[in-house]
Amino acid sequence: MSRIYALVDCNSFYVSCERVFDPSLEGKPVVVLSNNDGCAVSRSTEAKKWIPMGAPIHKHTKDVILHDIKCFSSNYTLYSDMSARVMSVLNKFTPDIEIYSIDEAFLSLKGFERRDLQEYGEEIRKTVLKWTGIPVSVGIGETKTLAKVANRVAKKMPELGGVFSIYNNPKRDEILSRIDVSDIWGIGRAYTRLLKSNGIYSALELKNTADTFIRKRMTVVGYRTALELRGTSCIEIENVEPEKKEILRSRSFGHDVFELNELREAVSMHASRAGEKLRQQNSVARYISVFLKTNKYKDGPQYNNSMGTYLPEPTSYTPDFIKTAHMLLDNLYKPGYRYKKAGVMLAEICPDNAVQLNLFYTSRNLAGHMEIMDAMDEINMVWGRDTIKYASSGIKKPWAMKRNMVSPRYTTNWNELPITKAS
DNA sequence: TCTGGGGTCCTAGGACCC
DNA sequence: TCTGGGGTCCTAGGACCC
């Protein structure tokens, strides 16, 4: 029984989102920055010449000015909404879909063996572009890893029109011989170094490497990658999103922070956001930890530490998280450092219904707590984030991250809708 | 001045038990 | 005196992904 996978990947996704609502950006070098306006995380084709992926933008100020590169702070509200639109279009092609990241999805095309896959890929591409304005590339293959390879080929060679199928392709080995091992899904920096120092440079060479070597040096994970290159599918489509086992919330500060008070505000905000995420998946957590970091890129004394503890019982009640996180932070905090980042992690997560029986017998009014949480989540969902929030999260937030070049929330906020000119 | 954030999986090795 | 061997659980750290 053969399988067929398609990988649909949005081209320069964040940049494409910005362009949908501001067509004047078309054909120009555009860059979207990470939180705090730090690194370039999405670049248009035109910008790639000057700005490497992940580069700190402040190191490229000259290029930005010289080539008039348009820079944007990241606007996740907009990108998440556009992502949902793209995914819902893909869903119309097959319900057998795995949303792999904000800009990528795997589709199972089992049963499509006799169709012209190239043509089908083009139909997907055209439909997504027409209905959402987002350009995508489509790669098709016998396994997810081969679909990834095909997608890469589609992206690298614009003359293919954004679609490439390696499925049953008689030239498969020739294509694999031109793919660098570092470009294979699952092969990162460390494995690239290992493979190249053993004379394995291309995907074809990895495909033909002895199992014993791969298993010993790259664990079963690497072995699965090799099998997938050979056409044996080992990594299945995951239709339902698995529940998170850990939830981490953290941010760098816009400015260095010295005071415990400000750190307490930031930690309080992270704890309440982590709680929101936890409740979204109807779970409770038993373990919480807090971490604190100075700026590793700066000279001066460094401090990097974390502390965690078990909660008296599994919970999703934000005030419990805030209280415990503050206690941990108070123990963690040392005066005299320039702090750059703080975060809160929830772990030992399980579904809330798995513990409900026990909770009925606790002394606390759990039902009442949950009603409060539900009400707050509901209000914040309808009226926007932080309509209701905890006073301990601060009002002025001097530590908040920088977002100096953010575009409007075109699709999710009535006050920021795009305006069409009446002639 | 300015360097992202959020995850998962696997293994090795220590602690401990019988 | 003899200091084995099998097993589980936990944690830290390394690898990867977008």
XYZ file of C-alpha atoms (C1' of nucleotides) in Angstrom:
459
model
C 0.000 0.000 0.000
C 1.809 3.080 -1.149
C 1.523 6.446 0.416
C 1.783 9.884 -1.076
C 2.523 13.017 0.901
C 2.399 16.622 -0.140
C 4.130 19.347 1.807
C 2.598 22.764 1.276
C 4.799 25.573 2.539
C 4.038 29.291 2.358
C 6.740 31.352 0.674
C 8.349 33.915 3.005
C 5.165 33.633 5.008
C 5.292 36.705 7.266
C 6.479 38.911 4.427
C 3.706 37.539 2.209
C 1.134 38.401 4.890
C 2.367 41.992 4.977
C 2.218 42.169 1.183
C -1.369 40.964 0.974
C -2.491 44.145 2.700
C 0.112 46.486 1.279
C 0.667 45.680 -2.389
C 3.188 48.499 -2.701
C 5.624 46.073 -1.031
C 5.470 43.786 -4.046
C 8.842 43.399 -5.747
C 10.645 45.281 -2.960
C 13.053 43.938 -0.362
C 11.018 43.302 2.813
C 12.027 41.833 6.160
C 9.977 40.819 9.194
C 11.756 40.924 12.547
C 11.576 38.676 15.588
C 10.163 39.814 18.903
C 11.905 42.872 20.247
C 12.762 43.812 16.665
C 15.893 41.684 16.993
C 16.566 39.268 14.135
C 15.279 38.911 10.594
C 12.953 35.906 10.651
C 11.263 36.276 7.273
C 12.755 37.813 4.133
C 11.427 38.455 0.672
C 13.474 37.064 -2.227
C 14.746 40.575 -2.909
C 15.982 40.965 0.673
C 17.789 37.615 0.800
C 20.727 39.045 -1.120
C 21.670 41.284 1.782
C 20.092 39.912 4.939
C 20.951 36.369 6.063
C 18.275 34.328 7.847
C 18.231 35.038 11.560
C 20.652 37.939 11.294
C 20.458 40.635 13.984
C 19.078 43.525 11.975
C 21.180 46.134 13.752
C 24.234 44.630 12.091
C 22.768 45.458 8.686
C 21.615 49.024 9.180
C 23.703 50.146 6.216
C 22.044 47.702 3.823
C 18.612 48.580 5.148
C 19.179 52.228 4.291
C 21.135 51.695 1.074
C 18.636 49.291 -0.494
C 15.544 50.757 1.123
C 14.640 47.473 2.812
C 11.205 47.684 4.443
C 11.310 46.317 7.985
C 8.334 45.160 10.048
C 7.940 44.090 13.662
C 6.256 40.708 13.840
C 2.487 40.869 13.977
C 1.436 37.406 15.121
C -2.217 38.335 15.389
C -2.246 38.942 11.652
C -0.077 35.933 10.760
C -2.111 33.475 12.861
C -5.291 34.609 11.211
C -3.814 34.335 7.709
C -2.440 30.906 8.594
C -5.908 29.713 9.605
C -7.238 30.885 6.239
C -4.552 29.007 4.300
C -5.131 25.836 6.330
C -8.865 25.947 5.783
C -8.320 26.117 2.019
C -5.995 23.094 2.203
C -8.620 21.294 4.230
C -10.926 21.458 1.249
C -8.486 19.312 -0.734
C -8.251 16.570 1.875
C -9.299 16.185 5.494
C -6.181 14.077 5.989
C -3.948 17.004 6.862
C -1.363 17.811 9.509
C -0.730 21.437 10.347
C 2.962 21.223 10.954
C 3.722 24.852 11.727
C 2.254 28.295 11.210
C 3.185 28.186 7.518
C 3.385 24.495 6.597
C 1.062 21.524 6.278
C 1.436 17.902 5.225
C -1.397 16.445 3.162
C -1.940 12.747 2.658
C -2.758 12.049 -0.973
C -3.276 8.346 -0.537
C -5.475 7.056 -3.322
C -4.284 9.706 -5.762
C -1.715 7.409 -7.419
C -3.380 7.616 -10.769
C -3.850 11.338 -10.868
C -1.398 13.707 -12.416
C 0.227 14.828 -9.173
C 2.017 17.759 -10.744
C -1.287 19.110 -11.978
C -2.953 18.503 -8.633
C -0.177 20.368 -6.848
C -0.661 23.275 -9.214
C -4.348 23.332 -8.434
C -3.602 23.521 -4.718
C -1.150 26.318 -5.301
C -3.474 28.340 -7.488
C -6.434 27.970 -5.150
C -4.524 29.054 -2.034
C -3.107 32.056 -3.876
C -6.481 33.088 -5.228
C -8.425 32.689 -2.009
C -5.881 34.046 0.474
C -3.283 35.977 -1.511
C -0.489 33.825 -0.054
C 1.948 32.121 -2.490
C 2.885 28.562 -1.552
C 5.250 25.855 -2.784
C 4.168 22.246 -3.047
C 6.439 19.185 -2.794
C 5.177 15.641 -3.294
C 6.822 12.319 -2.416
C 6.449 8.803 -0.986
C 7.405 9.951 2.527
C 7.282 13.168 4.474
C 11.055 13.533 4.171
C 10.890 13.119 0.379
C 8.005 15.597 0.210
C 10.243 18.040 2.067
C 13.046 17.416 -0.420
C 10.640 17.961 -3.324
C 9.369 21.153 -1.730
C 12.917 22.403 -1.486
C 13.486 21.695 -5.170
C 10.275 23.569 -6.013
C 11.464 26.582 -4.027
C 15.010 26.552 -5.407
C 13.925 26.365 -9.050
C 11.324 29.036 -9.814
C 10.978 27.721 -13.375
C 9.075 24.731 -11.923
C 6.233 27.059 -11.028
C 6.319 26.278 -7.317
C 5.355 22.608 -7.586
C 7.545 19.519 -7.771
C 6.841 15.807 -7.409
C 9.541 13.292 -6.644
C 6.935 10.522 -6.404
C 7.795 7.608 -8.707
C 10.254 9.961 -10.333
C 12.789 7.995 -12.406
C 15.369 10.705 -11.723
C 15.008 10.496 -7.960
C 18.570 9.415 -7.210
C 19.961 12.068 -9.478
C 17.909 14.686 -7.648
C 19.015 13.358 -4.245
C 22.630 13.505 -5.356
C 22.237 17.270 -5.719
C 20.729 17.835 -2.269
C 23.228 18.726 0.438
C 22.811 16.658 3.629
C 22.332 19.854 5.609
C 19.166 20.542 3.601
C 17.475 17.325 4.666
C 14.655 17.519 7.216
C 16.072 16.167 10.470
C 19.723 16.881 9.688
C 20.896 19.905 11.646
C 24.283 21.440 12.272
C 25.751 18.678 14.404
C 24.749 15.808 12.117
C 25.931 17.743 9.065
C 29.361 18.024 10.636
C 29.375 14.334 11.568
C 28.270 13.199 8.115
C 30.627 15.422 6.150
C 33.599 14.411 8.256
C 32.744 10.852 7.252
C 32.564 11.661 3.562
C 28.771 11.795 3.313
C 27.788 14.979 1.526
C 24.571 14.424 -0.410
C 21.126 13.039 0.351
C 21.914 10.171 -2.020
C 25.065 9.311 -0.059
C 23.126 9.337 3.193
C 20.462 7.139 1.641
C 23.184 4.610 0.742
C 25.041 4.730 4.064
C 25.195 1.531 6.130
C 22.473 1.209 8.771
C 24.981 0.283 11.464
C 26.798 3.582 11.107
C 23.579 5.596 11.091
C 22.024 3.824 14.074
C 25.173 4.065 16.121
C 26.017 7.686 15.431
C 22.626 9.272 14.797
C 20.252 7.164 16.928
C 16.946 5.867 15.655
C 15.969 9.378 14.656
C 18.650 9.483 11.972
C 17.799 5.934 10.963
C 14.205 6.939 10.305
C 15.427 9.797 8.118
C 17.543 7.366 6.054
C 14.616 4.964 5.673
C 12.398 7.815 4.558
C 14.943 8.846 1.913
C 14.747 5.257 0.658
C 10.998 5.589 0.289
C 9.873 3.737 3.424
C 7.472 5.920 5.356
C 8.237 6.053 9.098
C 6.753 9.385 10.099
C 2.988 9.396 9.830
C 0.537 12.242 9.450
C -0.759 13.460 12.796
C -4.264 14.686 12.184
C -5.012 15.830 15.686
C -2.645 18.150 17.394
C -1.109 16.350 20.369
C -1.564 18.097 23.689
C 1.433 20.013 24.903
C 3.500 18.343 27.601
C 5.186 21.571 28.536
C 4.053 25.142 28.144
C 6.697 27.818 28.133
C 6.101 31.534 28.122
C 8.993 33.970 27.965
C 10.146 37.202 26.380
C 13.228 39.331 26.242
C 12.716 42.756 27.730
C 12.735 45.877 25.613
C 15.290 47.359 28.041
C 17.503 45.825 30.695
C 15.699 45.334 33.980
C 17.284 45.663 37.430
C 14.395 45.778 39.863
C 12.620 42.833 41.409
C 9.324 44.714 41.118
C 9.506 44.879 37.359
C 10.542 41.246 37.118
C 7.545 40.323 39.235
C 5.269 42.049 36.745
C 6.786 40.274 33.777
C 6.671 36.893 35.501
C 3.085 37.506 36.495
C 2.184 38.183 32.882
C 3.994 35.089 31.618
C 2.291 32.947 34.250
C -1.128 34.198 33.257
C -0.472 33.677 29.530
C 0.829 30.179 30.203
C -2.347 29.521 32.193
C -4.474 30.664 29.245
C -2.678 28.253 26.939
C -3.057 25.449 29.434
C -6.802 25.981 29.746
C -7.149 26.154 25.981
C -6.158 22.515 25.832
C -8.313 21.677 28.874
C -5.361 20.618 30.963
C -3.923 21.121 34.402
C -0.272 21.322 35.439
C 1.491 20.014 38.492
C 4.904 21.610 38.079
C 5.960 25.198 37.535
C 9.346 26.767 37.044
C 10.685 30.261 36.528
C 13.898 31.311 34.823
C 15.886 34.505 34.695
C 18.723 35.529 32.363
C 21.120 38.367 31.772
C 22.209 39.328 28.263
C 24.823 36.832 27.112
C 25.923 39.118 24.286
C 26.961 41.841 26.685
C 30.007 42.103 28.868
C 29.485 42.307 32.579
C 28.429 39.827 35.222
C 26.150 37.063 33.928
C 23.421 35.276 35.805
C 21.316 32.492 34.355
C 19.270 30.356 36.655
C 15.951 28.625 37.100
C 13.905 27.228 39.939
C 10.878 25.009 39.954
C 8.468 23.389 42.350
C 5.488 21.085 42.528
C 2.129 22.676 43.132
C 0.074 21.270 46.002
C -2.229 19.768 43.378
C -2.633 19.879 39.604
C -4.365 23.112 38.630
C -5.070 25.585 35.866
C -5.984 28.443 38.198
C -3.873 31.427 37.224
C -3.651 33.056 40.683
C -2.006 29.849 41.937
C 0.545 30.088 39.130
C 1.247 33.750 39.798
C 1.655 33.236 43.535
C 4.006 30.297 43.130
C 5.954 31.960 40.321
C 6.493 35.026 42.505
C 7.756 32.885 45.348
C 10.211 31.162 43.001
C 11.317 34.465 41.525
C 11.969 35.951 44.973
C 14.329 33.079 45.680
C 15.931 33.316 42.279
C 16.470 37.043 42.136
C 19.865 38.520 42.874
C 20.244 42.283 42.877
C 22.918 43.977 40.822
C 22.424 42.260 37.477
C 21.088 43.654 34.211
C 18.315 41.205 33.400
C 17.331 40.637 29.793
C 14.776 37.871 29.864
C 12.432 35.975 32.171
C 10.050 33.102 31.630
C 7.600 30.679 33.184
C 7.226 27.011 32.352
C 4.339 24.691 33.234
C 5.018 20.945 33.138
C 3.639 17.608 34.293
C 0.543 18.439 32.323
C -2.492 16.200 32.092
C -6.126 16.545 30.980
C -8.270 18.293 33.585
C -10.924 15.576 33.558
C -8.340 13.013 34.630
C -8.086 14.634 38.045
C -11.568 15.948 38.515
C -12.627 13.252 40.970
C -9.835 14.095 43.337
C -10.469 17.753 43.079
C -13.995 17.467 44.347
C -12.566 16.432 47.645
C -10.095 19.219 48.045
C -10.838 21.987 50.436
C -10.822 24.631 47.771
C -13.699 25.849 45.758
C -12.469 24.523 42.467
C -15.710 24.924 40.578
C -15.814 28.589 41.519
C -12.193 29.042 40.460
C -12.875 27.485 37.096
C -15.858 29.728 36.531
C -13.707 32.763 37.113
C -11.043 31.496 34.710
C -13.622 30.640 32.049
C -15.210 34.051 32.346
C -11.877 35.843 32.040
C -10.779 33.744 29.066
C -14.082 34.354 27.362
C -13.977 38.121 27.850
C -10.396 38.329 26.650
C -11.219 36.263 23.601
C -14.198 38.370 22.570
C -12.902 41.799 23.534
C -9.216 41.278 22.942
C -6.266 40.195 24.974
C -5.816 41.844 28.379
C -9.290 43.385 28.482
C -9.278 41.814 31.921
C -5.928 41.110 33.485
C -4.141 40.785 36.777
C -2.995 43.956 38.467
C 0.267 42.208 39.318
C 1.102 42.128 35.601
C 1.618 45.873 35.682
C 0.061 48.783 33.872
C 2.938 50.720 32.342
C 5.174 47.744 31.645
C 8.501 49.524 31.203
C 9.998 46.110 30.439
C 7.685 45.347 27.502
C 9.273 44.271 24.251
C 9.986 46.603 21.410
C 7.648 46.610 18.436
C 8.360 49.831 16.706
C 7.429 48.887 13.156
C 4.265 46.858 13.513
C 1.627 46.765 10.793
C -2.101 47.038 11.583
C -4.100 43.957 12.597
C -5.896 44.175 9.264
C -8.075 41.115 9.721
C -8.878 40.919 13.415
C -9.478 44.435 14.696
C -12.316 46.680 13.589
C -10.219 49.792 14.042
C -7.417 48.522 11.865
C -9.258 47.224 8.801
C -7.603 47.957 5.479
C -9.031 51.010 3.748
C -9.885 51.010 0.073
C -9.840 54.373 -1.598
C -13.066 55.541 -3.115
C -12.229 57.092 -6.448
C 21.381 51.094 21.560
C 20.153 46.801 19.022
C 21.172 39.418 19.009
C 13.490 35.459 18.985
C 10.436 32.111 21.107
C 8.433 27.652 21.747
C 8.546 23.058 21.376
C 9.741 17.394 21.025
C 12.435 13.243 21.183
C 16.327 10.331 22.457
C 20.282 8.674 25.175
C 23.627 8.238 28.785
C 24.418 7.788 33.285
C 23.367 7.843 38.203
C 20.437 6.180 41.989
C 18.173 2.588 43.671
C 16.045 -2.076 44.089
C 16.209 -7.158 44.384
C 35.325 -13.977 51.241
C 32.771 -13.185 47.167
C 31.445 -7.092 44.756
C 27.063 -9.879 39.640
C 23.419 -8.662 36.780
C 18.877 -7.249 35.518
C 15.659 -3.843 35.873
C 13.260 0.867 36.575
C 13.069 5.653 37.168
C 14.803 10.178 36.818
C 17.530 14.008 35.016
C 20.664 16.549 32.186
C 22.055 17.414 27.952
C 22.185 17.082 23.087
C 19.896 16.797 18.859
C 16.318 18.486 15.940
C 12.194 21.414 14.106
C 9.828 26.020 12.621
